[in-house]
């Protein structure tokens, strides 16, 4: 199960990287340092969002669907800037640690 989740996460990360960078090169080609940082950032945000929302599909919608109040940009598009990504990561961590969106009985919303 963990191996399948890792494969799914890798595929999602690659799709998001292509969306954000426009670079459709194959994974076998060497990646740049910027690409490595972007992939790591996407991975962290994806894992944190999955923790907060408790569901991979809900996390992906939140990360990739542009809400109207973000001028047509998704969370991941906004997170292409390091300073914004750090703020999003911190917000997700705080939400997860404080269990803001979780049912007090331990049930997922």
JSON list of C-alpha atoms in Angstrom, two decimals:
[
{"chain": "A", "resi": 1, "resn": "UNK", "atom": "CA", "xyz": [0.00, 0.00, 0.00]},
{"chain": "A", "resi": 2, "resn": "UNK", "atom": "CA", "xyz": [2.79, 2.45, 0.92]},
{"chain": "A", "resi": 3, "resn": "UNK", "atom": "CA", "xyz": [4.60, 1.68, -2.35]},
{"chain": "A", "resi": 4, "resn": "UNK", "atom": "CA", "xyz": [1.41, 2.43, -4.32]},
{"chain": "A", "resi": 5, "resn": "UNK", "atom": "CA", "xyz": [0.92, 5.71, -2.44]},
{"chain": "A", "resi": 6, "resn": "UNK", "atom": "CA", "xyz": [4.56, 6.67, -3.14]},
{"chain": "A", "resi": 7, "resn": "UNK", "atom": "CA", "xyz": [4.04, 5.94, -6.85]},
{"chain": "A", "resi": 8, "resn": "UNK", "atom": "CA", "xyz": [0.83, 7.99, -6.88]},
{"chain": "A", "resi": 9, "resn": "UNK", "atom": "CA", "xyz": [2.57, 10.86, -5.09]},
{"chain": "A", "resi": 10, "resn": "UNK", "atom": "CA", "xyz": [5.49, 10.77, -7.55]},
{"chain": "A", "resi": 11, "resn": "UNK", "atom": "CA", "xyz": [3.08, 10.89, -10.49]},
{"chain": "A", "resi": 12, "resn": "UNK", "atom": "CA", "xyz": [1.14, 13.79, -8.96]},
{"chain": "A", "resi": 13, "resn": "UNK", "atom": "CA", "xyz": [4.34, 15.68, -8.20]},
{"chain": "A", "resi": 14, "resn": "UNK", "atom": "CA", "xyz": [5.55, 15.26, -11.77]},
{"chain": "A", "resi": 15, "resn": "UNK", "atom": "CA", "xyz": [2.23, 16.51, -13.19]},
{"chain": "A", "resi": 16, "resn": "UNK", "atom": "CA", "xyz": [2.28, 19.51, -10.87]},
{"chain": "A", "resi": 17, "resn": "UNK", "atom": "CA", "xyz": [5.93, 20.24, -11.75]},
{"chain": "A", "resi": 18, "resn": "UNK", "atom": "CA", "xyz": [5.02, 20.24, -15.45]},
{"chain": "A", "resi": 19, "resn": "UNK", "atom": "CA", "xyz": [2.03, 22.50, -14.74]},
{"chain": "A", "resi": 20, "resn": "UNK", "atom": "CA", "xyz": [4.14, 25.00, -12.79]},
{"chain": "A", "resi": 21, "resn": "UNK", "atom": "CA", "xyz": [7.31, 24.98, -14.88]},
{"chain": "A", "resi": 22, "resn": "UNK", "atom": "CA", "xyz": [6.09, 24.01, -18.34]},
{"chain": "A", "resi": 23, "resn": "UNK", "atom": "CA", "xyz": [9.01, 21.56, -18.45]},
{"chain": "A", "resi": 24, "resn": "UNK", "atom": "CA", "xyz": [7.82, 18.26, -19.91]},
{"chain": "A", "resi": 25, "resn": "UNK", "atom": "CA", "xyz": [11.25, 16.57, -19.98]},
{"chain": "A", "resi": 26, "resn": "UNK", "atom": "CA", "xyz": [11.43, 12.93, -18.98]},
{"chain": "A", "resi": 27, "resn": "UNK", "atom": "CA", "xyz": [12.29, 11.94, -15.42]},
{"chain": "A", "resi": 28, "resn": "UNK", "atom": "CA", "xyz": [15.48, 10.24, -16.64]},
{"chain": "A", "resi": 29, "resn": "UNK", "atom": "CA", "xyz": [17.04, 13.57, -17.58]},
{"chain": "A", "resi": 30, "resn": "UNK", "atom": "CA", "xyz": [19.04, 15.40, -14.91]},
{"chain": "A", "resi": 31, "resn": "UNK", "atom": "CA", "xyz": [16.98, 17.89, -12.92]},
{"chain": "A", "resi": 32, "resn": "UNK", "atom": "CA", "xyz": [18.14, 21.34, -11.96]},
{"chain": "A", "resi": 33, "resn": "UNK", "atom": "CA", "xyz": [18.58, 22.50, -8.41]},
{"chain": "A", "resi": 34, "resn": "UNK", "atom": "CA", "xyz": [15.48, 24.70, -8.82]},
{"chain": "A", "resi": 35, "resn": "UNK", "atom": "CA", "xyz": [13.50, 21.69, -10.04]},
{"chain": "A", "resi": 36, "resn": "UNK", "atom": "CA", "xyz": [14.69, 19.66, -7.07]},
{"chain": "A", "resi": 37, "resn": "UNK", "atom": "CA", "xyz": [13.60, 22.40, -4.67]},
{"chain": "A", "resi": 38, "resn": "UNK", "atom": "CA", "xyz": [10.25, 22.70, -6.40]},
{"chain": "A", "resi": 39, "resn": "UNK", "atom": "CA", "xyz": [9.68, 18.93, -6.26]},
{"chain": "A", "resi": 40, "resn": "UNK", "atom": "CA", "xyz": [10.57, 18.86, -2.56]},
{"chain": "A", "resi": 41, "resn": "UNK", "atom": "CA", "xyz": [8.26, 21.80, -1.89]},
{"chain": "A", "resi": 42, "resn": "UNK", "atom": "CA", "xyz": [5.39, 20.13, -3.76]},
{"chain": "A", "resi": 43, "resn": "UNK", "atom": "CA", "xyz": [6.01, 16.88, -1.89]},
{"chain": "A", "resi": 44, "resn": "UNK", "atom": "CA", "xyz": [5.94, 18.65, 1.50]},
{"chain": "A", "resi": 45, "resn": "UNK", "atom": "CA", "xyz": [2.77, 20.56, 0.68]},
{"chain": "A", "resi": 46, "resn": "UNK", "atom": "CA", "xyz": [1.07, 17.44, -0.67]},
{"chain": "A", "resi": 47, "resn": "UNK", "atom": "CA", "xyz": [1.90, 15.41, 2.43]},
{"chain": "A", "resi": 48, "resn": "UNK", "atom": "CA", "xyz": [0.81, 18.21, 4.77]},
{"chain": "A", "resi": 49, "resn": "UNK", "atom": "CA", "xyz": [-2.45, 18.75, 2.85]},
{"chain": "A", "resi": 50, "resn": "UNK", "atom": "CA", "xyz": [-3.19, 15.02, 2.99]},
{"chain": "A", "resi": 51, "resn": "UNK", "atom": "CA", "xyz": [-2.65, 15.10, 6.77]},
{"chain": "A", "resi": 52, "resn": "UNK", "atom": "CA", "xyz": [-4.98, 18.07, 7.17]},
{"chain": "A", "resi": 53, "resn": "UNK", "atom": "CA", "xyz": [-7.74, 16.85, 4.85]},
{"chain": "A", "resi": 54, "resn": "UNK", "atom": "CA", "xyz": [-7.31, 13.17, 5.67]},
{"chain": "A", "resi": 55, "resn": "UNK", "atom": "CA", "xyz": [-7.79, 12.22, 2.04]},
{"chain": "A", "resi": 56, "resn": "UNK", "atom": "CA", "xyz": [-5.52, 12.31, -1.02]},
{"chain": "A", "resi": 57, "resn": "UNK", "atom": "CA", "xyz": [-8.28, 13.36, -3.41]},
{"chain": "A", "resi": 58, "resn": "UNK", "atom": "CA", "xyz": [-9.47, 16.24, -1.21]},
{"chain": "A", "resi": 59, "resn": "UNK", "atom": "CA", "xyz": [-5.89, 17.41, -0.71]},
{"chain": "A", "resi": 60, "resn": "UNK", "atom": "CA", "xyz": [-5.26, 17.42, -4.47]},
{"chain": "A", "resi": 61, "resn": "UNK", "atom": "CA", "xyz": [-8.40, 19.45, -5.13]},
{"chain": "A", "resi": 62, "resn": "UNK", "atom": "CA", "xyz": [-7.34, 21.97, -2.50]},
{"chain": "A", "resi": 63, "resn": "UNK", "atom": "CA", "xyz": [-3.82, 22.19, -3.89]},
{"chain": "A", "resi": 64, "resn": "UNK", "atom": "CA", "xyz": [-4.71, 22.40, -7.59]},
{"chain": "A", "resi": 65, "resn": "UNK", "atom": "CA", "xyz": [-8.15, 24.03, -7.95]},
{"chain": "A", "resi": 66, "resn": "UNK", "atom": "CA", "xyz": [-7.86, 27.83, -8.06]},
{"chain": "A", "resi": 67, "resn": "UNK", "atom": "CA", "xyz": [-10.25, 29.47, -5.59]},
{"chain": "A", "resi": 68, "resn": "UNK", "atom": "CA", "xyz": [-11.88, 32.69, -6.85]},
{"chain": "A", "resi": 69, "resn": "UNK", "atom": "CA", "xyz": [-10.22, 34.88, -4.22]},
{"chain": "A", "resi": 70, "resn": "UNK", "atom": "CA", "xyz": [-6.70, 33.87, -5.42]},
{"chain": "A", "resi": 71, "resn": "UNK", "atom": "CA", "xyz": [-7.16, 35.51, -8.84]},
{"chain": "A", "resi": 72, "resn": "UNK", "atom": "CA", "xyz": [-7.30, 32.21, -10.68]},
{"chain": "A", "resi": 73, "resn": "UNK", "atom": "CA", "xyz": [-4.14, 30.74, -9.15]},
{"chain": "A", "resi": 74, "resn": "UNK", "atom": "CA", "xyz": [-4.00, 27.46, -7.28]},
{"chain": "A", "resi": 75, "resn": "UNK", "atom": "CA", "xyz": [-2.24, 26.95, -3.96]},
{"chain": "A", "resi": 76, "resn": "UNK", "atom": "CA", "xyz": [0.59, 25.17, -5.78]},
{"chain": "A", "resi": 77, "resn": "UNK", "atom": "CA", "xyz": [0.96, 27.97, -8.30]},
{"chain": "A", "resi": 78, "resn": "UNK", "atom": "CA", "xyz": [1.20, 30.45, -5.44]},
{"chain": "A", "resi": 79, "resn": "UNK", "atom": "CA", "xyz": [3.68, 28.15, -3.70]},
{"chain": "A", "resi": 80, "resn": "UNK", "atom": "CA", "xyz": [6.10, 28.40, -6.61]},
{"chain": "A", "resi": 81, "resn": "UNK", "atom": "CA", "xyz": [7.55, 31.34, -4.64]},
{"chain": "A", "resi": 82, "resn": "UNK", "atom": "CA", "xyz": [9.57, 30.07, -1.70]},
{"chain": "A", "resi": 83, "resn": "UNK", "atom": "CA", "xyz": [8.35, 32.66, 0.78]},
{"chain": "A", "resi": 84, "resn": "UNK", "atom": "CA", "xyz": [4.71, 31.94, -0.02]},
{"chain": "A", "resi": 85, "resn": "UNK", "atom": "CA", "xyz": [5.33, 28.18, 0.13]},
{"chain": "A", "resi": 86, "resn": "UNK", "atom": "CA", "xyz": [6.82, 28.52, 3.61]},
{"chain": "A", "resi": 87, "resn": "UNK", "atom": "CA", "xyz": [3.75, 30.44, 4.79]},
{"chain": "A", "resi": 88, "resn": "UNK", "atom": "CA", "xyz": [1.41, 27.80, 3.34]},
{"chain": "A", "resi": 89, "resn": "UNK", "atom": "CA", "xyz": [3.45, 25.01, 4.95]},
{"chain": "A", "resi": 90, "resn": "UNK", "atom": "CA", "xyz": [3.37, 26.76, 8.31]},
{"chain": "A", "resi": 91, "resn": "UNK", "atom": "CA", "xyz": [-0.40, 27.28, 8.06]},
{"chain": "A", "resi": 92, "resn": "UNK", "atom": "CA", "xyz": [-0.95, 23.61, 7.20]},
{"chain": "A", "resi": 93, "resn": "UNK", "atom": "CA", "xyz": [1.27, 22.50, 10.10]},
{"chain": "A", "resi": 94, "resn": "UNK", "atom": "CA", "xyz": [-0.62, 24.70, 12.53]},
{"chain": "A", "resi": 95, "resn": "UNK", "atom": "CA", "xyz": [-3.97, 23.49, 11.25]},
{"chain": "A", "resi": 96, "resn": "UNK", "atom": "CA", "xyz": [-2.80, 19.88, 11.61]},
{"chain": "A", "resi": 97, "resn": "UNK", "atom": "CA", "xyz": [-1.25, 20.35, 15.05]},
{"chain": "A", "resi": 98, "resn": "UNK", "atom": "CA", "xyz": [-4.25, 22.21, 16.41]},
{"chain": "A", "resi": 99, "resn": "UNK", "atom": "CA", "xyz": [-6.67, 19.82, 14.68]},
{"chain": "A", "resi": 100, "resn": "UNK", "atom": "CA", "xyz": [-8.71, 22.76, 13.45]},
{"chain": "A", "resi": 101, "resn": "UNK", "atom": "CA", "xyz": [-10.69, 20.84, 10.81]},
{"chain": "A", "resi": 102, "resn": "UNK", "atom": "CA", "xyz": [-11.09, 17.57, 12.70]},
{"chain": "A", "resi": 103, "resn": "UNK", "atom": "CA", "xyz": [-14.16, 16.39, 14.51]},
{"chain": "A", "resi": 104, "resn": "UNK", "atom": "CA", "xyz": [-13.62, 16.53, 18.30]},
{"chain": "A", "resi": 105, "resn": "UNK", "atom": "CA", "xyz": [-14.69, 12.88, 18.48]},
{"chain": "A", "resi": 106, "resn": "UNK", "atom": "CA", "xyz": [-11.77, 11.98, 16.19]},
{"chain": "A", "resi": 107, "resn": "UNK", "atom": "CA", "xyz": [-13.87, 11.57, 13.05]},
{"chain": "A", "resi": 108, "resn": "UNK", "atom": "CA", "xyz": [-12.80, 13.15, 9.79]},
{"chain": "A", "resi": 109, "resn": "UNK", "atom": "CA", "xyz": [-15.13, 15.88, 8.44]}
]
